[in-house]
Amino acid sequence: MRIVNRVFELREAIKTWRSNGESVAFVPTMGNLHAGHLQLVSTAKKKADRVVVSIFVNPTQFGAGEDFETYPRTEREDQEKLAAENADLLFQPSVADIYTSDAKTIVTVTGLSDLYCGASRPGHFTGVATVVSKLFNIVQPDIALFGLKDFQQLTVIKTMVRDLNIPVEITGVDTVRESSGLAMSSRNGYLTDAEKKVAPKLYYSLCAARDTILTGNRNYADIEQQAMQFLQQAGFQPDYFSVCRSSDLKKADAEDMDLVLLVAAKLGKTRLIDNIYFSR
Ligand code: PAF
């Protein structure tokens, strides 16, 4: 696996592949790779001739007082994992490689970026959309893969790609879970041993709400309220629990068939998110 830091080096490598008629899949990450990321890479391997992975802890998607400084950086381990997964190229730029100090352009997917996680983390999805559009322009992949665990992020990116006619196919890949049901996340490493025992209840709350809906209950406001109460009693500080239409994340009504349940909650100092999607 080749490792490059500079945009021009990456472009040279990709130009060579393109001249051989090879297709390119792209997996953007912030590093601290776990089984969920490696699943993205192994899926990418099946979909294209070459796989590029980026590791870039993007400062613009962290708010003031969030964990940008302390976000786990595990460069050596990440490189070993990606090499073992047969990724072709790792792009590991510095902040200065990605952002010029006088940059004047940002990308905002309006509306969608202000809901749910966007409401609690103002500017977060503008940071995500801006860096992902920049990375797309740098790599120019045929296909890009993202985890379905960040369902709202994936919806923001799909909307951006549609609205800006970016020529890339976006693929969502299923969430990888611990045997307890806890969705894999780089932030799980912040949990204490005691919190690790409680954390799987987040997924349990989603499964319980889904099962209630599948038995015919359409009182979504009530289901949301009960889930919030359950999480509070379990020791979380719930942020939101929402029954949404999976297509555009608007609040679901009784007619909607394709649903996603979105949840975010703090456990101690750690903010966890998860979701479950299904057709009823
Ligand atoms: O999901 C992530 O790791 C990040 O939000 C992403 C998509 C790599 C953009 O920085």
XYZ file of N, CA and C and ligand atoms in Angstrom:
850
model
N 0.854 -1.206 0.000
C 0.000 0.000 0.000
C 0.887 1.252 0.000
N 0.563 2.153 -0.912
C 1.327 3.395 -0.984
C 0.700 4.440 -0.053
N 1.535 5.217 0.613
C 1.017 6.271 1.507
C 1.482 7.616 0.964
N 0.547 8.524 0.722
C 0.931 9.853 0.248
C 0.260 10.924 1.108
N 0.943 12.059 1.205
C 0.412 13.171 2.009
C -0.050 14.335 1.145
N 0.524 14.458 -0.023
C 0.281 15.661 -0.829
C -0.721 15.380 -1.949
N -1.501 16.416 -2.246
C -2.551 16.277 -3.265
C -1.943 15.900 -4.621
N -0.823 16.526 -4.984
C -0.266 16.254 -6.323
C 0.209 14.802 -6.450
N 0.714 14.229 -5.306
C 1.169 12.823 -5.355
C -0.019 11.885 -5.588
N -1.097 12.190 -4.890
C -2.303 11.385 -5.035
C -2.807 11.451 -6.479
N -2.818 12.660 -7.022
C -3.334 12.840 -8.392
C -2.474 12.088 -9.400
N -1.154 12.092 -9.168
C -0.263 11.365 -10.094
C -0.583 9.877 -10.091
N -0.751 9.317 -8.865
C -1.037 7.874 -8.749
C -2.350 7.541 -9.449
N -3.344 8.387 -9.231
C -4.656 8.099 -9.812
C -4.615 8.263 -11.339
N -3.844 9.232 -11.807
C -3.722 9.444 -13.259
C -3.167 8.178 -13.937
N -2.175 7.570 -13.282
C -1.598 6.346 -13.849
C -2.651 5.248 -13.926
N -3.415 5.075 -12.838
C -4.460 4.039 -12.856
C -5.486 4.335 -13.935
N -5.889 5.584 -14.015
C -6.906 5.969 -15.010
C -6.415 5.686 -16.427
N -5.106 5.946 -16.660
C -4.594 5.723 -18.017
C -4.583 4.235 -18.365
N -4.639 3.382 -17.330
C -4.748 1.932 -17.565
C -6.204 1.478 -17.593
N -7.115 2.442 -17.512
C -8.550 2.107 -17.572
C -9.099 1.549 -16.270
N -8.394 1.784 -15.149
C -8.853 1.208 -13.878
C -9.857 2.130 -13.173
N -10.829 1.519 -12.497
C -11.823 2.288 -11.740
C -11.324 2.488 -10.304
N -11.868 3.530 -9.665
C -11.371 3.925 -8.329
C -12.525 4.045 -7.339
N -12.382 3.364 -6.202
C -13.326 3.523 -5.088
C -12.622 4.299 -3.980
N -13.404 5.066 -3.231
C -12.823 5.964 -2.227
C -13.543 5.776 -0.891
N -12.739 5.628 0.172
C -13.290 5.501 1.529
C -12.688 6.632 2.375
N -13.448 7.727 2.588
C -12.933 8.797 3.447
C -13.128 8.440 4.920
N -12.102 8.655 5.740
C -12.227 8.361 7.174
C -11.488 9.433 7.974
N -11.702 9.371 9.292
C -10.915 10.224 10.188
C -9.947 9.348 11.000
N -9.711 8.105 10.532
C -8.745 7.239 11.196
C -9.302 6.573 12.439
N -8.393 6.046 13.264
C -8.758 5.218 14.422
C -9.694 4.101 13.927
N -9.169 3.374 12.971
C -10.006 2.454 12.188
C -10.448 1.241 13.008
N -11.717 0.894 12.830
C -12.277 -0.289 13.480
C -12.918 -1.172 12.401
N -13.572 -2.245 12.852
C -14.124 -3.215 11.891
C -15.122 -2.568 10.926
N -15.816 -1.512 11.366
C -16.761 -0.818 10.483
C -16.038 -0.188 9.287
N -14.904 0.465 9.550
C -14.130 1.051 8.451
C -13.587 -0.036 7.524
N -13.108 -1.136 8.138
C -12.487 -2.178 7.318
C -13.532 -2.857 6.421
N -14.765 -2.864 6.903
C -15.869 -3.372 6.079
C -16.087 -2.461 4.855
N -15.914 -1.159 5.047
C -16.023 -0.232 3.908
C -14.939 -0.547 2.879
N -13.725 -0.806 3.386
C -12.602 -1.071 2.474
C -12.822 -2.394 1.739
N -13.273 -3.427 2.465
C -13.445 -4.725 1.788
C -14.603 -4.654 0.784
N -15.634 -3.862 1.085
C -16.724 -3.684 0.107
C -16.196 -2.915 -1.111
N -15.376 -1.897 -0.844
C -14.804 -1.095 -1.939
C -13.960 -1.970 -2.871
N -13.218 -2.907 -2.278
C -12.353 -3.793 -3.090
C -13.169 -4.577 -4.110
N -14.405 -4.901 -3.718
C -15.246 -5.706 -4.628
C -15.862 -4.845 -5.728
N -15.843 -3.528 -5.542
C -16.584 -2.659 -6.461
C -15.713 -1.904 -7.449
N -14.405 -1.887 -7.223
C -13.534 -1.110 -8.126
C -12.165 -1.772 -8.212
N -11.388 -1.361 -9.227
C -10.046 -1.951 -9.402
C -9.083 -1.442 -8.333
N -9.268 -0.182 -7.929
C -8.344 0.437 -6.959
C -9.126 1.052 -5.805
N -8.518 0.979 -4.609
C -9.190 1.566 -3.437
C -8.265 2.600 -2.789
N -8.792 3.815 -2.683
C -8.093 4.902 -1.982
C -8.808 5.130 -0.657
N -8.050 5.193 0.439
C -8.614 5.524 1.752
C -7.969 6.840 2.188
N -8.758 7.745 2.732
C -8.136 8.952 3.310
C -8.300 8.908 4.823
N -7.285 9.404 5.502
C -7.375 9.630 6.948
C -7.095 11.108 7.160
N -8.126 11.810 7.609
C -7.978 13.251 7.826
C -8.962 13.649 8.924
N -8.432 14.028 10.066
C -9.299 14.499 11.158
C -9.625 15.951 10.812
N -10.850 16.122 10.332
C -11.251 17.382 9.705
C -11.660 18.423 10.752
N -10.839 19.462 10.946
C -11.144 20.408 12.036
C -12.475 21.119 11.868
N -12.920 21.326 10.619
C -14.102 22.176 10.422
C -15.416 21.484 10.792
N -15.367 20.184 11.070
C -16.621 19.530 11.470
C -16.733 19.362 12.983
N -15.745 19.907 13.710
C -15.787 19.882 15.178
C -16.171 21.278 15.665
N -17.093 21.325 16.624
C -17.475 22.613 17.203
C -16.519 22.996 18.324
N -16.662 24.238 18.794
C -15.867 24.696 19.938
C -16.190 23.801 21.131
N -15.171 23.373 21.850
C -15.393 22.536 23.033
C -15.587 21.062 22.692
N -15.584 20.692 21.393
C -15.675 19.267 21.032
C -14.269 18.647 21.030
N -14.192 17.383 20.590
C -12.983 16.597 20.839
C -11.964 16.599 19.691
N -11.874 17.712 18.923
C -10.896 17.712 17.818
C -9.471 17.413 18.308
N -9.065 18.087 19.389
C -7.680 17.926 19.867
C -7.419 16.508 20.359
N -8.426 15.941 21.023
C -8.214 14.637 21.670
C -8.719 13.463 20.819
N -9.270 13.754 19.619
C -9.803 12.673 18.780
C -8.686 11.635 18.581
N -8.983 10.336 18.788
C -7.902 9.345 18.765
C -7.168 9.274 17.422
N -5.863 9.467 17.465
C -5.038 9.391 16.254
C -4.111 8.190 16.412
N -4.305 7.188 15.555
C -3.599 5.902 15.699
C -2.974 5.526 14.352
N -2.093 6.425 13.892
C -1.549 6.347 12.536
C -0.947 4.978 12.183
N -0.030 4.509 13.036
C 0.690 3.270 12.735
C -0.279 2.079 12.622
N -1.152 1.945 13.616
C -2.114 0.829 13.613
C -3.031 0.924 12.398
N -3.466 2.132 12.077
C -4.374 2.315 10.926
C -3.688 1.869 9.635
N -2.424 2.254 9.488
C -1.698 1.886 8.263
C -1.577 0.370 8.153
N -1.312 -0.286 9.289
C -1.185 -1.752 9.259
C -2.509 -2.408 8.869
N -3.592 -1.891 9.443
C -4.912 -2.473 9.146
C -5.252 -2.310 7.670
N -4.953 -1.143 7.122
C -5.302 -0.897 5.715
C -4.436 -1.724 4.778
N -3.172 -1.895 5.140
C -2.296 -2.728 4.313
C -2.808 -4.166 4.329
N -3.230 -4.642 5.513
C -3.738 -6.023 5.624
C -5.028 -6.187 4.819
N -5.751 -5.088 4.638
C -7.031 -5.133 3.898
C -6.793 -4.911 2.399
N -5.520 -4.763 2.023
C -5.128 -4.560 0.616
C -5.666 -3.278 -0.007
N -5.778 -2.225 0.789
C -6.075 -0.915 0.192
C -4.891 -0.556 -0.701
N -5.148 0.160 -1.790
C -4.054 0.472 -2.717
C -3.291 1.714 -2.297
N -4.024 2.702 -1.773
C -3.364 3.970 -1.471
C -4.011 4.619 -0.258
N -3.173 5.098 0.653
C -3.661 5.865 1.807
C -3.255 7.324 1.610
N -4.256 8.181 1.636
C -4.018 9.625 1.520
C -4.154 10.217 2.912
N -3.050 10.764 3.415
C -3.020 11.274 4.793
C -2.529 12.718 4.784
N -3.387 13.638 4.355
C -2.929 15.024 4.229
C -2.872 15.724 5.582
N -2.156 16.833 5.634
C -2.184 17.697 6.829
C -3.332 18.696 6.647
N -3.642 19.432 7.701
C -4.700 20.448 7.606
C -4.317 21.477 6.526
N -3.023 21.843 6.468
C -2.589 22.845 5.479
C -2.698 22.315 4.048
N -2.599 20.989 3.867
C -2.758 20.422 2.518
C -4.205 20.553 2.036
N -5.142 20.564 2.980
C -6.564 20.560 2.602
C -7.145 21.980 2.610
N -6.780 22.767 3.617
C -7.379 24.108 3.736
C -6.325 25.186 3.569
N -6.529 26.066 2.581
C -5.679 27.252 2.518
C -6.206 28.237 3.571
N -5.310 29.041 4.103
C -5.710 29.883 5.246
C -6.751 30.931 4.845
N -6.798 31.293 3.542
C -7.784 32.310 3.131
C -8.940 31.699 2.337
N -9.258 30.428 2.624
C -10.364 29.774 1.901
C -11.663 30.541 2.123
N -12.458 30.669 1.063
C -13.689 31.478 1.144
C -14.937 30.690 0.786
N -14.763 29.406 0.500
C -15.904 28.631 0.006
C -16.267 27.517 0.982
N -17.548 27.422 1.277
C -18.029 26.293 2.074
C -19.215 25.658 1.353
N -19.545 24.448 1.734
C -20.688 23.753 1.126
C -21.686 23.442 2.242
N -22.904 23.932 2.080
C -23.946 23.656 3.068
C -25.145 23.034 2.380
N -25.585 21.891 2.877
C -26.827 21.289 2.405
C -27.906 21.847 3.334
N -28.641 22.827 2.829
C -29.529 23.590 3.719
C -30.661 22.710 4.258
N -31.173 23.088 5.384
C -32.306 22.365 5.982
C -31.851 21.110 6.685
N -31.462 20.121 5.881
C -31.034 18.820 6.408
C -29.905 18.959 7.432
N -29.047 19.947 7.214
C -27.873 20.113 8.087
C -28.217 20.716 9.441
N -29.456 21.220 9.574
C -29.836 21.857 10.839
C -30.647 20.931 11.742
N -30.977 19.742 11.225
C -31.810 18.822 12.005
C -30.963 17.893 12.860
N -31.579 17.281 13.860
C -30.997 16.182 14.647
C -29.556 16.529 15.096
N -28.570 15.789 14.584
C -27.195 16.075 15.033
C -26.778 17.503 14.675
N -27.322 18.009 13.561
C -26.981 19.370 13.140
C -27.501 20.420 14.110
N -28.608 20.119 14.775
C -29.172 21.072 15.741
C -28.281 21.152 16.976
N -27.724 19.998 17.374
C -26.872 19.978 18.577
C -25.430 20.348 18.258
N -25.059 20.184 16.967
C -23.670 20.459 16.584
C -23.684 21.449 15.409
N -24.009 22.730 15.687
C -24.129 23.702 14.587
C -22.831 23.757 13.769
N -22.981 23.737 12.455
C -21.810 23.823 11.566
C -21.193 22.473 11.254
N -21.574 21.434 11.995
C -20.940 20.122 11.800
C -21.092 19.625 10.362
N -22.328 19.654 9.838
C -22.537 19.068 8.512
C -22.002 19.967 7.392
N -21.864 21.259 7.669
C -21.187 22.117 6.679
C -19.713 21.724 6.606
N -19.119 21.441 7.766
C -17.726 20.965 7.792
C -17.586 19.656 7.041
N -18.548 18.747 7.248
C -18.498 17.438 6.575
C -18.667 17.626 5.061
N -19.722 18.377 4.662
C -20.005 18.533 3.227
C -18.842 19.236 2.527
N -18.257 20.219 3.200
C -17.139 20.955 2.589
C -15.934 20.043 2.386
N -15.567 19.285 3.427
C -14.362 18.453 3.272
C -14.624 17.295 2.311
N -15.834 16.728 2.342
C -16.103 15.596 1.450
C -16.118 16.079 -0.004
N -16.675 17.269 -0.249
C -16.665 17.755 -1.641
C -15.231 18.044 -2.089
N -14.407 18.561 -1.185
C -12.998 18.796 -1.537
C -12.289 17.465 -1.831
N -12.535 16.472 -0.966
C -11.891 15.164 -1.171
C -12.373 14.526 -2.477
N -13.665 14.702 -2.788
C -14.167 14.176 -4.068
C -13.454 14.856 -5.241
N -13.239 16.166 -5.122
C -12.552 16.870 -6.214
C -11.084 16.450 -6.328
N -10.501 16.100 -5.202
C -9.092 15.685 -5.214
C -8.956 14.263 -5.792
N -9.795 13.351 -5.299
C -9.657 11.930 -5.677
C -10.400 11.626 -6.988
N -11.515 12.294 -7.224
C -12.370 12.035 -8.386
C -12.680 10.538 -8.551
N -13.249 9.939 -7.484
C -13.515 8.498 -7.545
C -14.760 8.191 -8.369
N -14.881 6.922 -8.779
C -16.116 6.475 -9.432
C -17.182 6.201 -8.377
N -16.728 5.745 -7.234
C -17.652 5.349 -6.175
C -17.039 5.735 -4.828
N -17.892 6.136 -3.893
C -17.403 6.438 -2.538
C -18.294 5.727 -1.541
N -17.677 5.229 -0.470
C -18.422 4.408 0.488
C -18.419 5.047 1.870
N -19.583 5.014 2.504
C -19.768 5.611 3.833
C -20.567 4.641 4.695
N -20.332 4.698 6.011
C -21.059 3.827 6.927
C -22.485 4.304 7.133
N -23.414 3.350 7.160
C -24.823 3.695 7.417
C -25.050 4.090 8.866
N -24.057 3.860 9.724
C -24.220 4.286 11.116
C -24.439 5.801 11.184
N -23.740 6.528 10.323
C -23.928 7.985 10.256
C -24.985 8.268 9.186
N -26.207 7.891 9.486
C -27.274 7.918 8.478
C -27.535 9.342 7.995
N -27.533 10.282 8.923
C -27.792 11.676 8.526
C -26.639 12.190 7.666
N -25.416 11.855 8.038
C -24.257 12.256 7.235
C -24.397 11.721 5.814
N -24.770 10.436 5.711
C -24.913 9.818 4.392
C -25.993 10.535 3.577
N -27.090 10.915 4.231
C -28.167 11.625 3.526
C -27.688 13.001 3.069
N -26.931 13.682 3.923
C -26.369 14.990 3.551
C -25.468 14.836 2.320
N -24.616 13.811 2.337
C -23.659 13.633 1.233
C -24.388 13.248 -0.063
N -25.377 12.370 0.047
C -26.130 11.990 -1.160
C -26.839 13.208 -1.751
N -27.380 14.061 -0.875
C -28.098 15.259 -1.336
C -27.121 16.221 -2.004
N -25.959 16.395 -1.398
C -24.940 17.276 -1.974
C -24.518 16.793 -3.370
N -24.284 15.488 -3.478
C -23.837 14.911 -4.758
C -24.909 15.105 -5.829
N -26.161 14.925 -5.430
C -27.274 15.118 -6.377
C -27.362 16.586 -6.783
N -27.337 17.479 -5.789
C -27.567 18.903 -6.068
C -26.418 19.533 -6.851
N -25.200 19.055 -6.627
C -24.037 19.662 -7.296
C -23.564 18.842 -8.499
N -24.353 17.827 -8.876
C -23.993 16.982 -10.039
C -22.571 16.437 -9.931
N -22.194 15.990 -8.756
C -20.844 15.430 -8.597
C -20.880 14.002 -9.157
N -19.981 13.691 -10.098
C -20.075 12.395 -10.775
C -19.467 11.259 -9.954
N -20.134 10.909 -8.871
C -19.661 9.805 -8.030
C -20.882 9.047 -7.530
N -20.732 7.718 -7.451
C -21.831 6.899 -6.926
C -21.597 6.717 -5.428
N -22.609 7.029 -4.634
C -22.458 6.930 -3.172
C -23.087 5.622 -2.694
N -22.307 4.854 -1.940
C -22.809 3.587 -1.404
C -22.748 3.619 0.123
N -23.872 3.269 0.752
C -23.897 3.130 2.214
C -23.643 1.674 2.586
N -22.839 1.473 3.593
C -22.483 0.104 4.020
C -22.991 -0.106 5.447
N -23.556 -1.300 5.664
C -24.216 -1.607 6.943
C -23.309 -1.370 8.153
N -23.949 -0.983 9.232
C -23.253 -0.760 10.502
C -22.693 -2.081 11.020
N -21.462 -2.042 11.497
C -20.883 -3.222 12.151
C -21.049 -3.028 13.658
N -21.518 -4.077 14.321
C -21.838 -3.985 15.759
C -20.971 -4.932 16.579
N -20.732 -4.531 17.835
C -20.139 -5.455 18.808
C -21.170 -6.557 19.047
N -20.761 -7.668 19.691
C -21.736 -8.739 19.960
C -22.859 -8.236 20.882
N -22.581 -7.180 21.649
C -23.604 -6.592 22.537
C -24.656 -5.797 21.769
N -24.410 -5.518 20.488
C -25.322 -4.685 19.691
C -24.802 -3.262 19.535
N -23.845 -2.865 20.355
C -23.308 -1.497 20.272
C -22.648 -1.274 18.900
N -23.067 -0.193 18.238
C -22.486 0.118 16.928
C -21.021 0.503 17.101
N -20.161 -0.032 16.223
C -18.736 0.318 16.318
C -18.541 1.796 15.995
N -17.719 2.434 16.787
C -17.448 3.861 16.592
C -16.091 4.171 17.219
N -15.391 5.104 16.595
C -14.092 5.500 17.163
C -14.286 6.087 18.552
N -15.439 6.678 18.802
C -15.676 7.311 20.113
C -16.017 6.293 21.205
N -16.257 5.013 20.850
C -16.525 4.014 21.902
C -15.328 3.885 22.844
N -14.155 4.223 22.329
C -12.940 4.148 23.142
C -12.966 5.112 24.325
N -13.841 6.106 24.291
C -13.946 7.048 25.415
C -14.734 6.456 26.580
N -15.499 5.373 26.312
C -16.409 4.853 27.350
C -15.634 4.166 28.472
N -16.090 4.369 29.707
C -15.505 3.642 30.840
C -16.069 2.212 30.826
N -15.486 1.323 31.639
C -15.985 -0.069 31.681
C -17.449 -0.104 32.082
N -17.802 0.735 33.048
C -19.208 0.760 33.501
C -20.120 1.248 32.377
N -19.685 2.280 31.653
C -20.508 2.824 30.558
C -20.648 1.817 29.418
N -19.604 1.010 29.206
C -19.669 0.006 28.121
C -20.794 -0.988 28.353
N -21.132 -1.207 29.629
C -22.219 -2.148 29.938
C -23.584 -1.519 29.616
N -23.663 -0.207 29.736
C -24.936 0.501 29.515
C -25.137 0.825 28.022
N -24.027 1.102 27.331
C -24.095 1.631 25.955
C -24.965 0.798 24.996
N -24.958 -0.542 25.068
C -25.784 -1.324 24.122
C -27.278 -1.035 24.236
N -27.676 -0.398 25.341
C -29.114 -0.088 25.497
C -29.581 0.937 24.449
N -28.642 1.640 23.865
C -29.020 2.578 22.799
C -29.620 1.784 21.625
N -28.931 0.727 21.241
C -29.434 -0.111 20.139
C -30.711 -0.821 20.557
N -30.747 -1.238 21.813
C -31.958 -1.905 22.328
C -33.165 -0.970 22.184
N -32.967 0.326 22.473
C -34.089 1.277 22.389
C -34.606 1.374 20.953
N -33.687 1.281 19.995
C -34.094 1.329 18.576
C -34.878 0.073 18.202
N -34.353 -1.087 18.636
C -35.015 -2.359 18.286
C -36.414 -2.404 18.896
N -36.532 -1.934 20.140
C -37.833 -1.976 20.824
C -38.832 -1.069 20.094
N -38.384 0.129 19.688
C -39.285 1.057 18.977
C -39.670 0.473 17.612
N -38.706 -0.097 16.919
C -39.017 -0.722 15.614
C -40.070 -1.817 15.791
N -39.874 -2.659 16.816
C -40.811 -3.771 17.020
C -42.210 -3.250 17.330
N -42.283 -2.169 18.097
C -43.586 -1.562 18.408
C -44.255 -1.073 17.122
N -43.473 -0.439 16.258
C -44.030 0.074 14.990
C -44.493 -1.104 14.119
N -43.695 -2.160 14.118
C -44.049 -3.319 13.273
C -45.294 -4.054 13.775
N -45.645 -3.839 15.046
C -46.892 -4.456 15.515
C -48.106 -3.577 15.173
N -47.856 -2.400 14.554
C -48.980 -1.584 14.063
C -49.156 -0.260 14.787
N -48.367 0.005 15.811
C -48.484 1.281 16.530
C -47.979 2.424 15.629
N -48.832 3.440 15.403
C -48.437 4.579 14.559
C -48.350 5.870 15.374
N -48.404 5.735 16.692
C -48.291 6.947 17.520
C -46.804 7.245 17.748
N -46.198 7.840 16.695
C -44.750 8.002 16.714
C -44.275 8.960 17.810
N -45.079 9.970 18.101
C -44.683 10.925 19.154
C -44.564 10.184 20.488
N -45.507 9.295 20.732
C -45.512 8.520 21.968
C -44.308 7.555 22.011
N -44.056 6.912 20.870
C -42.916 5.969 20.791
C -41.596 6.716 21.064
N -41.490 7.912 20.494
C -40.264 8.714 20.696
C -40.106 9.091 22.172
N -41.221 9.485 22.761
C -41.177 9.925 24.163
C -40.799 8.764 25.087
N -41.375 7.604 24.793
C -41.060 6.422 25.629
C -39.594 6.031 25.508
N -39.069 6.128 24.277
C -37.652 5.778 24.067
C -36.749 6.765 24.816
N -37.098 8.052 24.761
C -36.307 9.067 25.473
C -36.306 8.777 26.980
N -37.473 8.411 27.478
C -37.620 8.113 28.914
C -36.787 6.881 29.295
N -36.872 5.850 28.427
C -36.103 4.621 28.668
C -34.600 4.938 28.743
N -34.148 5.766 27.803
C -32.711 6.074 27.756
C -32.280 6.874 28.979
N -33.132 7.803 29.386
C -32.826 8.615 30.570
C -32.707 7.717 31.803
N -33.665 6.793 31.925
C -33.648 5.898 33.089
C -32.434 4.963 33.064
N -31.963 4.651 31.841
C -30.798 3.761 31.723
C -29.494 4.488 32.044
N -29.548 5.832 32.154
C -28.339 6.581 32.531
C -27.786 7.457 31.422
N -28.481 7.524 30.278
C -28.048 8.408 29.181
C -28.610 9.820 29.394
N -28.018 10.773 28.707
C -28.660 12.088 28.528
C -29.070 12.123 27.057
N -30.316 11.703 26.765
C -30.711 11.623 25.352
C -30.812 12.998 24.706
N -30.361 13.086 23.472
C -30.442 14.333 22.707
C -31.720 14.302 21.866
N -31.872 13.270 21.038
C -33.115 13.116 20.273
C -33.344 11.641 19.985
N -34.592 11.307 19.774
C -34.971 9.988 19.272
C -36.092 10.277 18.290
N -35.894 10.022 17.005
C -36.863 10.475 16.003
C -37.240 9.379 15.030
N -38.535 9.267 14.793
C -39.045 8.341 13.779
C -39.149 9.144 12.481
N -38.332 8.784 11.494
C -38.225 9.605 10.280
C -38.492 8.783 9.028
N -38.808 9.519 7.950
C -38.844 8.908 6.623
C -37.408 8.683 6.195
N -37.069 7.491 5.700
C -35.653 7.255 5.406
C -35.185 8.040 4.177
N -36.108 8.450 3.294
C -35.683 9.127 2.058
C -35.138 10.531 2.324
N -35.797 11.301 3.211
C -35.364 12.693 3.382
C -35.241 13.124 4.855
N -35.427 12.170 5.750
C -35.298 12.397 7.205
C -36.350 13.352 7.777
N -37.414 13.609 7.001
C -38.527 14.382 7.586
C -39.228 13.480 8.600
N -39.912 14.072 9.572
C -40.677 13.287 10.552
C -41.660 12.375 9.815
N -41.705 11.117 10.188
C -42.588 10.169 9.491
C -44.036 10.410 9.890
N -44.932 10.184 8.957
C -46.345 10.143 9.340
C -46.874 8.732 9.098
N -48.133 8.512 9.442
C -48.678 7.148 9.453
C -48.677 6.492 8.079
N -48.575 7.317 6.993
C -48.596 6.753 5.623
C -47.222 6.239 5.190
N -46.155 6.745 5.799
C -44.801 6.415 5.320
C -44.458 4.949 5.569
N -43.851 4.322 4.562
C -43.531 2.892 4.651
C -42.045 2.649 4.981
N -41.163 3.503 4.448
C -39.716 3.287 4.646
C -39.231 4.240 5.730
N -38.856 3.652 6.841
C -38.572 4.462 8.032
C -37.132 4.295 8.494
N -36.644 5.334 9.171
C -35.382 5.205 9.909
C -35.604 5.822 11.285
N -35.153 5.141 12.303
C -35.215 5.679 13.663
C -33.821 6.193 13.975
N -33.739 7.479 14.299
C -32.434 8.093 14.576
C -32.341 8.407 16.061
N -31.197 8.105 16.662
C -31.024 8.423 18.076
C -29.622 8.977 18.328
N -29.557 9.935 19.254
C -28.263 10.416 19.765
C -28.420 10.614 21.260
N -27.407 10.216 22.006
C -27.479 10.371 23.464
C -26.066 10.435 24.012
N -25.923 11.170 25.093
C -24.618 11.217 25.762
C -24.595 10.200 26.874
N -23.491 9.507 27.005
C -23.292 8.603 28.129
C -22.016 9.091 28.805
N -22.167 9.682 29.979
C -21.015 10.371 30.581
C -20.595 11.485 29.636
N -19.316 11.430 29.209
C -18.814 12.508 28.331
C -18.909 12.139 26.855
N -19.375 10.907 26.579
C -19.322 10.411 25.203
C -20.668 10.558 24.508
N -20.641 11.180 23.319
C -21.875 11.302 22.532
C -21.938 10.122 21.566
N -23.013 9.356 21.671
C -23.186 8.173 20.812
C -24.362 8.414 19.876
N -24.254 7.922 18.628
C -25.405 7.962 17.729
C -25.616 6.568 17.159
N -26.844 6.305 16.749
C -27.158 5.019 16.129
C -28.466 5.177 15.367
N -28.821 4.191 14.602
C -30.091 4.227 13.866
C -30.459 2.818 13.451
N -31.700 2.688 13.029
C -32.162 1.418 12.482
C -33.146 1.778 11.373
N -33.044 1.135 10.217
C -33.961 1.470 9.121
C -34.678 0.197 8.679
N -35.902 0.355 8.262
C -36.734 -0.807 7.908
C -37.956 -0.321 7.133
N -38.607 -1.285 6.485
C -39.869 -0.970 5.806
C -40.958 -1.650 6.622
N -42.067 -0.975 6.767
C -43.130 -1.583 7.576
C -44.217 -2.136 6.664
O -17.510 9.873 8.925
C -16.375 10.401 9.018
O -15.393 9.776 9.435
C -16.191 11.849 8.588
O -17.309 12.607 8.897
C -15.814 11.996 7.104
C -16.914 11.505 6.184
C -14.527 11.233 6.814
C -15.581 13.479 6.771
O -14.563 14.021 7.544
